[in-house]
PDB file of C-alpha atoms and ligand atoms in Angstrom:
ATOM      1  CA  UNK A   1      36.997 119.141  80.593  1.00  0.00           C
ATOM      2  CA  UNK A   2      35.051 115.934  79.478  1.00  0.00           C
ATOM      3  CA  UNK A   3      31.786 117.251  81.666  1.00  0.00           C
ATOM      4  CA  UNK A   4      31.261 120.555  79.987  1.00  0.00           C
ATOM      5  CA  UNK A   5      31.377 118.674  76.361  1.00  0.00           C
ATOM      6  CA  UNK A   6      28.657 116.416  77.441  1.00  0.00           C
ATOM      7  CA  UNK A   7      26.544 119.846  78.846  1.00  0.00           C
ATOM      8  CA  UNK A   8      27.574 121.732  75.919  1.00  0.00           C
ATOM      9  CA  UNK A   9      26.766 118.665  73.253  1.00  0.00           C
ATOM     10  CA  UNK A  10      24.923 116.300  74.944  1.00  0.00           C
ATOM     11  CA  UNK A  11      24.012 114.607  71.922  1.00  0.00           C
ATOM     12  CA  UNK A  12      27.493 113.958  70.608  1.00  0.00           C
ATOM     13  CA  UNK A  13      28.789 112.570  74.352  1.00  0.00           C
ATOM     14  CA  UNK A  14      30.867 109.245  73.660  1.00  0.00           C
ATOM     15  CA  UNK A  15      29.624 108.238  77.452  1.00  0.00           C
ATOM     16  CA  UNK A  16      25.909 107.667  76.321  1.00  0.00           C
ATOM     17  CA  UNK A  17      26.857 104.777  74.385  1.00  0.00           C
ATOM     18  CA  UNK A  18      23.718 102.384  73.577  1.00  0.00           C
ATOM     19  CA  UNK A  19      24.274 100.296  75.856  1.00  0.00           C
ATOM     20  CA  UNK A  20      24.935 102.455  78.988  1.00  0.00           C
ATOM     21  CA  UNK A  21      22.072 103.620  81.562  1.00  0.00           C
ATOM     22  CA  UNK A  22      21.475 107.081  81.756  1.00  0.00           C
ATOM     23  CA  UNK A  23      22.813 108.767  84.770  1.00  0.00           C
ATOM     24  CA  UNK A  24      25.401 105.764  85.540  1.00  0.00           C
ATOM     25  CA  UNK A  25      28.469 106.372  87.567  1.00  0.00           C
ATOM     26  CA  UNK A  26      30.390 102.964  87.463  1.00  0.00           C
ATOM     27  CA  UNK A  27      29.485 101.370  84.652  1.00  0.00           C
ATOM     28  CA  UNK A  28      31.728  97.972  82.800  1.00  0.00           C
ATOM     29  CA  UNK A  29      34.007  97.304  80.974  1.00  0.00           C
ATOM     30  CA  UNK A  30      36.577 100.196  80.795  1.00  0.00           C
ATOM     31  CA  UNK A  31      40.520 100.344  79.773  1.00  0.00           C
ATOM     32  CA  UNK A  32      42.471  99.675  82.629  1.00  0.00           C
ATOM     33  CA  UNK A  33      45.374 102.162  82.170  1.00  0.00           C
ATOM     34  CA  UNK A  34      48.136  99.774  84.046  1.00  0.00           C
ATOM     35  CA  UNK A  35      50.596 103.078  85.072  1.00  0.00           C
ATOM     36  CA  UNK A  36      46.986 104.718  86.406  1.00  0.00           C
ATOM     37  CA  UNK A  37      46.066 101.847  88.806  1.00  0.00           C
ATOM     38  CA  UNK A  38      47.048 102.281  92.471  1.00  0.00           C
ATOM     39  CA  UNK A  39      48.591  99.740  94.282  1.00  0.00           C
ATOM     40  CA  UNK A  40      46.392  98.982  97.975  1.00  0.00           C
ATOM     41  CA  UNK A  41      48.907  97.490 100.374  1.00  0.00           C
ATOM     42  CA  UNK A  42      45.651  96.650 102.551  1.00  0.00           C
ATOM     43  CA  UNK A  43      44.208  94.419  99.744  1.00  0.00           C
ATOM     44  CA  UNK A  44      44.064  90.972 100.730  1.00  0.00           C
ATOM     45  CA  UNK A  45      44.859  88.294  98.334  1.00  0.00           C
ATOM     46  CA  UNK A  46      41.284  85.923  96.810  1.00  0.00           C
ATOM     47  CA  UNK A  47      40.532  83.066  98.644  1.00  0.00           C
ATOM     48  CA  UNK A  48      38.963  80.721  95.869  1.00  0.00           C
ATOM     49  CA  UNK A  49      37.655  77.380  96.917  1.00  0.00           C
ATOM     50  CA  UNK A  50      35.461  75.611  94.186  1.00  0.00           C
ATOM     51  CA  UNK A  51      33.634  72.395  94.602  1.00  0.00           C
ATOM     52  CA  UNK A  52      33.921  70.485  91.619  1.00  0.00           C
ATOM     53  CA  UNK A  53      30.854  68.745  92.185  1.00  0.00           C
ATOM     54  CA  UNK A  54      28.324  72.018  92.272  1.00  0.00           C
ATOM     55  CA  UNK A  55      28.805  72.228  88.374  1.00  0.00           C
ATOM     56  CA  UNK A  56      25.080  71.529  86.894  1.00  0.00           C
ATOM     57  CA  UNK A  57      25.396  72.374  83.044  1.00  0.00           C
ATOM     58  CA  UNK A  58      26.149  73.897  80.610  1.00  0.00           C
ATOM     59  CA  UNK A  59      24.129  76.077  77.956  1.00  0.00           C
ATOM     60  CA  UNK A  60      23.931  78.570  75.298  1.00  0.00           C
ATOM     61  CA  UNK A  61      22.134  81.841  76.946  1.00  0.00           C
ATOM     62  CA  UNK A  62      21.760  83.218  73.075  1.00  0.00           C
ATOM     63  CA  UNK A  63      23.990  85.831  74.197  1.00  0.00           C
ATOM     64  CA  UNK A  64      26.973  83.468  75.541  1.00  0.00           C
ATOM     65  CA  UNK A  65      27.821  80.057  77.134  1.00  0.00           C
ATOM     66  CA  UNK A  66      27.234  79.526  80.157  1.00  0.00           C
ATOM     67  CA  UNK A  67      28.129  77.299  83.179  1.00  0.00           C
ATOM     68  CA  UNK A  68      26.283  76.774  85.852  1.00  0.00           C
ATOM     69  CA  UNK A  69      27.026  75.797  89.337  1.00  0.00           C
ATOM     70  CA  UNK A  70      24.533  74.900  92.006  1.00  0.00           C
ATOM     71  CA  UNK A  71      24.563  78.004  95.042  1.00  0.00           C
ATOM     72  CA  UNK A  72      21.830  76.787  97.260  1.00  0.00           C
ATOM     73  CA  UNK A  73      24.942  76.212  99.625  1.00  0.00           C
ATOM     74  CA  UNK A  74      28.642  77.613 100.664  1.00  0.00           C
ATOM     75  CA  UNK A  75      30.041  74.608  98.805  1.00  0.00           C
ATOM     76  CA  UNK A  76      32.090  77.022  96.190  1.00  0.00           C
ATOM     77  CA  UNK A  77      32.855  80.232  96.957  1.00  0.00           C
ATOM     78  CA  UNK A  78      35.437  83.211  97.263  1.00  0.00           C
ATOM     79  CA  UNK A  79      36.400  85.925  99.198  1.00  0.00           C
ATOM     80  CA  UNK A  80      39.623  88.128 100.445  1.00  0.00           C
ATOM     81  CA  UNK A  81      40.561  90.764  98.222  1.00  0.00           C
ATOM     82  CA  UNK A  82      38.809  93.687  98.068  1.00  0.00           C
ATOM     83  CA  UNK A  83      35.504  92.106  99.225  1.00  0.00           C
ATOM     84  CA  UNK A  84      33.713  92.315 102.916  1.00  0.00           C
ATOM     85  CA  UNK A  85      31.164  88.770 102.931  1.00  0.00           C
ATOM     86  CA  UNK A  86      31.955  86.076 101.001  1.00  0.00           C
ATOM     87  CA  UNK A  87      30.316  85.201  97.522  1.00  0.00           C
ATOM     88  CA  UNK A  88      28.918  82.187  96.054  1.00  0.00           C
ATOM     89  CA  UNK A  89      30.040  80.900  92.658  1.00  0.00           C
ATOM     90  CA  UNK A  90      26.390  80.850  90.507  1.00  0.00           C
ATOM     91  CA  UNK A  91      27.899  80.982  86.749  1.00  0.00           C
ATOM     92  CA  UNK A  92      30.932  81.563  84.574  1.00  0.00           C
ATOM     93  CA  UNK A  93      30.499  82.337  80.866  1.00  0.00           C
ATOM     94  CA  UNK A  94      32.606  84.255  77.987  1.00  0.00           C
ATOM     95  CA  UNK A  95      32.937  86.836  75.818  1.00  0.00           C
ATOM     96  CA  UNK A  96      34.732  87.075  72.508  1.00  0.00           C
ATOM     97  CA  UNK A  97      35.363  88.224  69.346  1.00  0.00           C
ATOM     98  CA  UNK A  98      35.195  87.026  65.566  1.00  0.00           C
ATOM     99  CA  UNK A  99      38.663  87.610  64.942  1.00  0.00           C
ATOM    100  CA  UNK A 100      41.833  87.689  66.837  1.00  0.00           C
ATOM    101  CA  UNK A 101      42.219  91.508  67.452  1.00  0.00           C
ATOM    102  CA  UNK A 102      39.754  91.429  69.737  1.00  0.00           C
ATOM    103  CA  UNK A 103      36.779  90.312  72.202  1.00  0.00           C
ATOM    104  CA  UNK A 104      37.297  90.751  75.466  1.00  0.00           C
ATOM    105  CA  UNK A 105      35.406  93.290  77.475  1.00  0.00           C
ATOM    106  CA  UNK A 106      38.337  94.807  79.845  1.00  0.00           C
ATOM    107  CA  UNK A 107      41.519  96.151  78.051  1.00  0.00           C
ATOM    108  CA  UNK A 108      44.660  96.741  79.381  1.00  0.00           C
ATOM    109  CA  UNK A 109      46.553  99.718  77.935  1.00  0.00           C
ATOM    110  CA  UNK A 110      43.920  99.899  75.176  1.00  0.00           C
ATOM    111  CA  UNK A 111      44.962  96.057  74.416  1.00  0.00           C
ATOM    112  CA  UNK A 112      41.930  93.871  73.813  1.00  0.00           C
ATOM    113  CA  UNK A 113      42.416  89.579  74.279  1.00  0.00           C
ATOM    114  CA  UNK A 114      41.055  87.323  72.029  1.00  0.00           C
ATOM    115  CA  UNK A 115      37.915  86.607  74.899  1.00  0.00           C
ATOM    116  CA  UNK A 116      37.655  87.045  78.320  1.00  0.00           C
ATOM    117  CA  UNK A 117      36.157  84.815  80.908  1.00  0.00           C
ATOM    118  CA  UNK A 118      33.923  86.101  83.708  1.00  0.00           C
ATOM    119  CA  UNK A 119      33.271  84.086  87.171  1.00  0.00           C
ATOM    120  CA  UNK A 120      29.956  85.525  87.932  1.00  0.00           C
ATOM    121  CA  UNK A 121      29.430  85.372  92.213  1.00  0.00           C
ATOM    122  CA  UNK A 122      26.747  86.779  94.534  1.00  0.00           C
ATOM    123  CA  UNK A 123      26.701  87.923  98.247  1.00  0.00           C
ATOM    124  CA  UNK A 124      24.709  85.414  99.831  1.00  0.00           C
ATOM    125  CA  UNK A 125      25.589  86.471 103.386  1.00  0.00           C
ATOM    126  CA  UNK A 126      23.422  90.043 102.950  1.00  0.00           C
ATOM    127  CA  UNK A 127      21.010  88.912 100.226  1.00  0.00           C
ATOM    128  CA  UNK A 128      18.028  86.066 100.203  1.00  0.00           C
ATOM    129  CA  UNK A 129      18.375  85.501  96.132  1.00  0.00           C
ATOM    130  CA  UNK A 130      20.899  86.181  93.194  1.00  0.00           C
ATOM    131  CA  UNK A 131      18.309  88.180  91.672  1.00  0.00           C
ATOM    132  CA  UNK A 132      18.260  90.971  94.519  1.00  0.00           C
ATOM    133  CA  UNK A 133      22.117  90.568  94.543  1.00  0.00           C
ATOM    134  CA  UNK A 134      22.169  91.925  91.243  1.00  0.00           C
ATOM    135  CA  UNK A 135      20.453  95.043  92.085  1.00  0.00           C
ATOM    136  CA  UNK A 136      22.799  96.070  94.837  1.00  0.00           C
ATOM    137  CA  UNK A 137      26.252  98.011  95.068  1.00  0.00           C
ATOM    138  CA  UNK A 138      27.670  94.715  96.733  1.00  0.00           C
ATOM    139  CA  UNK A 139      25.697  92.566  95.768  1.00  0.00           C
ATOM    140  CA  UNK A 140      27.843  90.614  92.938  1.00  0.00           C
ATOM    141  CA  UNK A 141      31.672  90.056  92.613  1.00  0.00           C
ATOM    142  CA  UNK A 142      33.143  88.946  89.081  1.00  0.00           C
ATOM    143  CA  UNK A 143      36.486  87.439  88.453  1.00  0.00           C
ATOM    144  CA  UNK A 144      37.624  88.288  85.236  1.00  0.00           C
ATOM    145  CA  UNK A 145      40.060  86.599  83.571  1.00  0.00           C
ATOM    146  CA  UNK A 146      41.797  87.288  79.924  1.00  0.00           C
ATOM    147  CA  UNK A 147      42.365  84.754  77.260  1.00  0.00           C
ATOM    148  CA  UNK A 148      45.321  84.475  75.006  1.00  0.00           C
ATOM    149  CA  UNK A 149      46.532  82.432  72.230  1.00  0.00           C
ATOM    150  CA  UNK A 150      49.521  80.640  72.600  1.00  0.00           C
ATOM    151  CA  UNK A 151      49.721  76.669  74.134  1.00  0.00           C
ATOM    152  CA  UNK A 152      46.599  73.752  74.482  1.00  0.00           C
ATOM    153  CA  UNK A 153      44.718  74.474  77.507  1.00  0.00           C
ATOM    154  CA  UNK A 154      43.486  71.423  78.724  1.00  0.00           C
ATOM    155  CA  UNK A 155      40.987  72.265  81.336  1.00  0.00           C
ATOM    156  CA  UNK A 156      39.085  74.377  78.460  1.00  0.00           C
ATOM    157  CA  UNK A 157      39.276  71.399  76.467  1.00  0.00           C
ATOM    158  CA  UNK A 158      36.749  69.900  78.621  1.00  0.00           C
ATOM    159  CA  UNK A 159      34.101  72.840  77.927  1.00  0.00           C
ATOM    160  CA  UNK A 160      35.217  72.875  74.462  1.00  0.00           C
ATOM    161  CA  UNK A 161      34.352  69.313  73.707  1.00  0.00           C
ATOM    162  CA  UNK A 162      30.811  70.145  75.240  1.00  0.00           C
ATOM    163  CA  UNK A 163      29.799  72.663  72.832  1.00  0.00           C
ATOM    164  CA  UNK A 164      28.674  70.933  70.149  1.00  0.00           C
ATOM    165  CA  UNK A 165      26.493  68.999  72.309  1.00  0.00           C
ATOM    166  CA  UNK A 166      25.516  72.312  74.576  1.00  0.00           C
ATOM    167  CA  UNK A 167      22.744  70.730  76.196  1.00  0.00           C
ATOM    168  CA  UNK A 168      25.824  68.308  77.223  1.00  0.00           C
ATOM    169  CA  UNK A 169      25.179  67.187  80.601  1.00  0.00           C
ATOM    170  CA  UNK A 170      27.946  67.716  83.404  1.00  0.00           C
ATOM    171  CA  UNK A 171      29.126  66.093  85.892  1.00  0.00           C
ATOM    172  CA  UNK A 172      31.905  67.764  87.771  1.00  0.00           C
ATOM    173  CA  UNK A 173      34.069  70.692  86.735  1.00  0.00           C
ATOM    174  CA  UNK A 174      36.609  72.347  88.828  1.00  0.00           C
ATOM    175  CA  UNK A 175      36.469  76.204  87.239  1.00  0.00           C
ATOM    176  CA  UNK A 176      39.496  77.358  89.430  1.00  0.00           C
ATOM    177  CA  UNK A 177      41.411  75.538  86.359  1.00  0.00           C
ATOM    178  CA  UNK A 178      40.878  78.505  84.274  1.00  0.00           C
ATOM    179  CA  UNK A 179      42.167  80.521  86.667  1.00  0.00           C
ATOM    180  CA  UNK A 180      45.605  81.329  86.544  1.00  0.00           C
ATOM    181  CA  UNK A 181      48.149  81.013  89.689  1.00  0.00           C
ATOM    182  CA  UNK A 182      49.291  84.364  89.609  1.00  0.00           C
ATOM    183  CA  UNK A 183      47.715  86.177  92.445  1.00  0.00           C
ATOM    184  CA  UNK A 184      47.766  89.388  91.059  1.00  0.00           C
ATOM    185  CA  UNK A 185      44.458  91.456  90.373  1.00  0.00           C
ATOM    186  CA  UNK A 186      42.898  95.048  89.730  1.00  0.00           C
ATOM    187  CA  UNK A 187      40.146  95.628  91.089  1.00  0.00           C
ATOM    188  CA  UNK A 188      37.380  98.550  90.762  1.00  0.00           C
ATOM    189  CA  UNK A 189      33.765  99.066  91.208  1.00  0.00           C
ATOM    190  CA  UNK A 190      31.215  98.384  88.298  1.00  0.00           C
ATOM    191  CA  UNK A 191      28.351  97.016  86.786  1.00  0.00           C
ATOM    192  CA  UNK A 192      27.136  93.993  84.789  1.00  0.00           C
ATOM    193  CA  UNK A 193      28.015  94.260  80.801  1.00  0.00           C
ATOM    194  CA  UNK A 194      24.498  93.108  79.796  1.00  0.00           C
ATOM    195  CA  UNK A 195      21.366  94.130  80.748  1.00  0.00           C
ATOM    196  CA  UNK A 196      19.512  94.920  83.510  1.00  0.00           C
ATOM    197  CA  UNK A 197      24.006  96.690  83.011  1.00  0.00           C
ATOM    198  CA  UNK A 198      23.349  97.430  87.108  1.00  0.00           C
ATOM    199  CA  UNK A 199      26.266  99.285  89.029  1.00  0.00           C
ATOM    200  CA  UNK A 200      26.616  95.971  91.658  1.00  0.00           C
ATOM    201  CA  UNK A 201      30.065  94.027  90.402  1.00  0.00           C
ATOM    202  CA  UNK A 202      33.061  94.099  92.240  1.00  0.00           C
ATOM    203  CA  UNK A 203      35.190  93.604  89.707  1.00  0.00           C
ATOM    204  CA  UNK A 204      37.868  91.755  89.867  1.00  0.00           C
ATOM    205  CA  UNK A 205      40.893  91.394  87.175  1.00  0.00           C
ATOM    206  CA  UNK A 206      43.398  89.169  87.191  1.00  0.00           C
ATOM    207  CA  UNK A 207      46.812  90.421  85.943  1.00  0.00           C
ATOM    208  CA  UNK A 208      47.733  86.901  84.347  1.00  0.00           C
ATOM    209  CA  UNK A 209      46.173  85.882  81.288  1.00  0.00           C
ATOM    210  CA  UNK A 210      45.744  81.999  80.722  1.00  0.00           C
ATOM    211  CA  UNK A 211      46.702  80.528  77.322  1.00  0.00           C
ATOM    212  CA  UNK A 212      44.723  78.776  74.937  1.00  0.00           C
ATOM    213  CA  UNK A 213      45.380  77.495  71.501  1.00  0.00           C
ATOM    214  CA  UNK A 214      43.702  79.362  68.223  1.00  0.00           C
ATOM    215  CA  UNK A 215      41.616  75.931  67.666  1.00  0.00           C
ATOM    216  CA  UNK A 216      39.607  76.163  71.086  1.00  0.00           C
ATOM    217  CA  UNK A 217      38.481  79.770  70.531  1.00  0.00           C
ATOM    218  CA  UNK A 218      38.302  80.079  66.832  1.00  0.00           C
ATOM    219  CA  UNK A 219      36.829  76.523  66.175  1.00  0.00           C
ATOM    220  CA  UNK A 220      34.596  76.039  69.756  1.00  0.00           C
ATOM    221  CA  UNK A 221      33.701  79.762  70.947  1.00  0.00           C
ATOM    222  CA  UNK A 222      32.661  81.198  66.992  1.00  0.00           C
ATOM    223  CA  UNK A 223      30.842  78.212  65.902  1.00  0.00           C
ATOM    224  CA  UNK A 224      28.042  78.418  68.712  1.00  0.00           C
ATOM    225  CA  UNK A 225      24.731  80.397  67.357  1.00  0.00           C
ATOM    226  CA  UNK A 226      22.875  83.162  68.733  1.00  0.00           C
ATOM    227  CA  UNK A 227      19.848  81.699  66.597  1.00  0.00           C
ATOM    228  CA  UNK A 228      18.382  78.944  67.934  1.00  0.00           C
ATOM    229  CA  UNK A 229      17.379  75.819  65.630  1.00  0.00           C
ATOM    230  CA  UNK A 230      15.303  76.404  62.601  1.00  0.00           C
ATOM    231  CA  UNK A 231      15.947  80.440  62.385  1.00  0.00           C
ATOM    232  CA  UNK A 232      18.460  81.692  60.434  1.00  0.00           C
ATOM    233  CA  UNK A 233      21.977  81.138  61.519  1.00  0.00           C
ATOM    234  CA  UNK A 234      23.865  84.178  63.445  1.00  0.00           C
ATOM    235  CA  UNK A 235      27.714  83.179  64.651  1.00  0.00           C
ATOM    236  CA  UNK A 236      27.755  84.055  67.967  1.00  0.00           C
ATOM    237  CA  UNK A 237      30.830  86.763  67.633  1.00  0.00           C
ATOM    238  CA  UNK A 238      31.452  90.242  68.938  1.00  0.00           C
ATOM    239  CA  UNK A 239      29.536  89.473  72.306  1.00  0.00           C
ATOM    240  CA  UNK A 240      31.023  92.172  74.328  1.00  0.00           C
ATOM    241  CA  UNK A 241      29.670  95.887  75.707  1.00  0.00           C
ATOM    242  CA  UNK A 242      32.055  98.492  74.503  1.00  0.00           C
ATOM    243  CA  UNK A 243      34.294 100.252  77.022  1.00  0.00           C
ATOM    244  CA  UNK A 244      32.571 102.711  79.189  1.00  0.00           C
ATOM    245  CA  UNK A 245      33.928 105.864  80.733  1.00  0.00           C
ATOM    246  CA  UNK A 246      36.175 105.889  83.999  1.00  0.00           C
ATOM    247  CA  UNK A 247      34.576 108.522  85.330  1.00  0.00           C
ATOM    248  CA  UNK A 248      35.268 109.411  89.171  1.00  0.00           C
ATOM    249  CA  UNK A 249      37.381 106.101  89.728  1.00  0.00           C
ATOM    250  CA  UNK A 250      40.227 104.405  90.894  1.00  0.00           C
ATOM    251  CA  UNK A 251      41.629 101.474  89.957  1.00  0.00           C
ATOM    252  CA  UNK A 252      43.420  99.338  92.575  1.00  0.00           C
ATOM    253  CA  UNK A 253      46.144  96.815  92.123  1.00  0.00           C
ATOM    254  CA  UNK A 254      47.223  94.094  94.556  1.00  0.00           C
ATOM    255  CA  UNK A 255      50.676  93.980  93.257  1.00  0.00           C
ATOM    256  CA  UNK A 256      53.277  97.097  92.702  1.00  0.00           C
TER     257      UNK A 256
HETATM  258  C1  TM7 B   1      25.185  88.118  85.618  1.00  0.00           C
HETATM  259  C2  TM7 B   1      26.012  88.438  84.421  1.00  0.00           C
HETATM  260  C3  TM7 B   1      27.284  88.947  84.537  1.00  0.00           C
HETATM  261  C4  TM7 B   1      28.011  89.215  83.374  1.00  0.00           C
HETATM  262  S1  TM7 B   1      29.560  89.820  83.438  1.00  0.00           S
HETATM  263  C5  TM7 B   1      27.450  88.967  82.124  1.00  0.00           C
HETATM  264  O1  TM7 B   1      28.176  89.214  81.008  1.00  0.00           O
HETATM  265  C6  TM7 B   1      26.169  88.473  82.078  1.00  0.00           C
HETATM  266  O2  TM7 B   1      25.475  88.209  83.207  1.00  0.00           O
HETATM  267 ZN1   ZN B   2      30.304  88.763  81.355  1.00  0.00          ZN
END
């Protein structure tokens, strides 16, 4: 039994990975074994209603790229599916690899994506700020959404003409683009993938992946920096947690 080797050798436990917090129970990313997940008849499909015209900018976070959206209002939102309030749309970023093989945080069957993209939103309805969101159980919802290579995706093209420029000014961008039309999703409770890594994400997995072609990762995503001008340049590559035990939970799926 998995427990009594971490008693027994605590030192050699695979679950204290460096980047997880001692003593956490639901911790991100993990494998989602697809024949493990159980399919809740009672879960309600996502409502997703973006407003183009809440998209700020865009930036590099030294850690990923990010895109902002304005959440002083209800303008974009989601909710349905597993979650109770509704949740405001504050960010959506990326992670991915340096090759191929992998870079995306979630797998499915042990099978990593080329990058995964992550809708970051926060329960606005119980909490005054993002920043107390985070450090609650319900706090934060994240739709996750796998990449793969295959055909030109041209809503991405618009983000991946803005990296060069980074501090490229926005004007509207409708993220629901990158989100593909197939309703179905897992769903389980976890936390963030970078620090403060706190157990408050809903997550939220679609079953679809969306296709991009090997230019628009390989070319945009792995020629941003993690160095900022003057220092020595670092690719910014490999910028995902590695997968973190199940421990005591379940999986849902929307679909059977
Ligand atoms: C808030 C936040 C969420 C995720 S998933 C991430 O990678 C970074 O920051
Ligand atoms: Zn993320």
């Amino acid at each position: 039994e998995s427990h009594d080797w971490n008693v027994l050798f605590p030192l050699t436990s695979h679950a204290s990975s460096p980047l997880s917090i001692p003593g956490g129970t639901r911790q991100s990313p993990i494998n989602i074994q697809w024949r493990d997940s159980v399919y809740d008849p009672f879960l309600k499909p996502l409502k997703i209603s973006y407003d183009p015209s809440t998209c700020l900018h865009i930036w590099n976070n030294g850690y990923s790229f990010l895109v902002e959206f304005d959440d002083s209002t209800d303008k974009s939102i989601i909710m349905g599916g597993p979650l109770e309030n509704q949740y405001r749309l504050k960010q959506f970023h990326f992670h991915w690899g340096a090759i191929n093989e992998w870079g995306s945080e979630h797998t499915v069957d042990s099978k990593f994506y080329p990058a995964e993209l992550h809708l970051v939103h926060w329960n606005a309805v119980v909490y005054p700020t993002f920043e107390e969101a985070v450090m609650e159980g319900n706090g934060l919802a994240v739709i996750g959404v796998f990449l793969k290579l295959g055909k030109h995706h041209e809503g991405l093209q618009t983000l991946v003409d803005a990296l060069p420029a980074i501090k490229h000014k926005f004007d509207v961008f409708d993220p629901s683009c990158l989100i593909p039309s197939c309703p179905d999703y897992w769903t389980y409770a976890g936390s963030l993938t970078t620090p403060p890594l706190t157990e408050s994400v809903t997550w939220i997995i679609k079953k679809k992946p969306i296709e991009v072609d090997e230019n628009q990762v390989s070319f945009a995503f792995r020629m941003l920096l993690f160095t900022s001008d003057g220092e020595e340049e670092k690719r910014m590559v490999d910028n995902f947690r590695p997968l973190q035990p199940l421990m005591d939970r379940t999986v849902r799926s929307s679909f059977q």
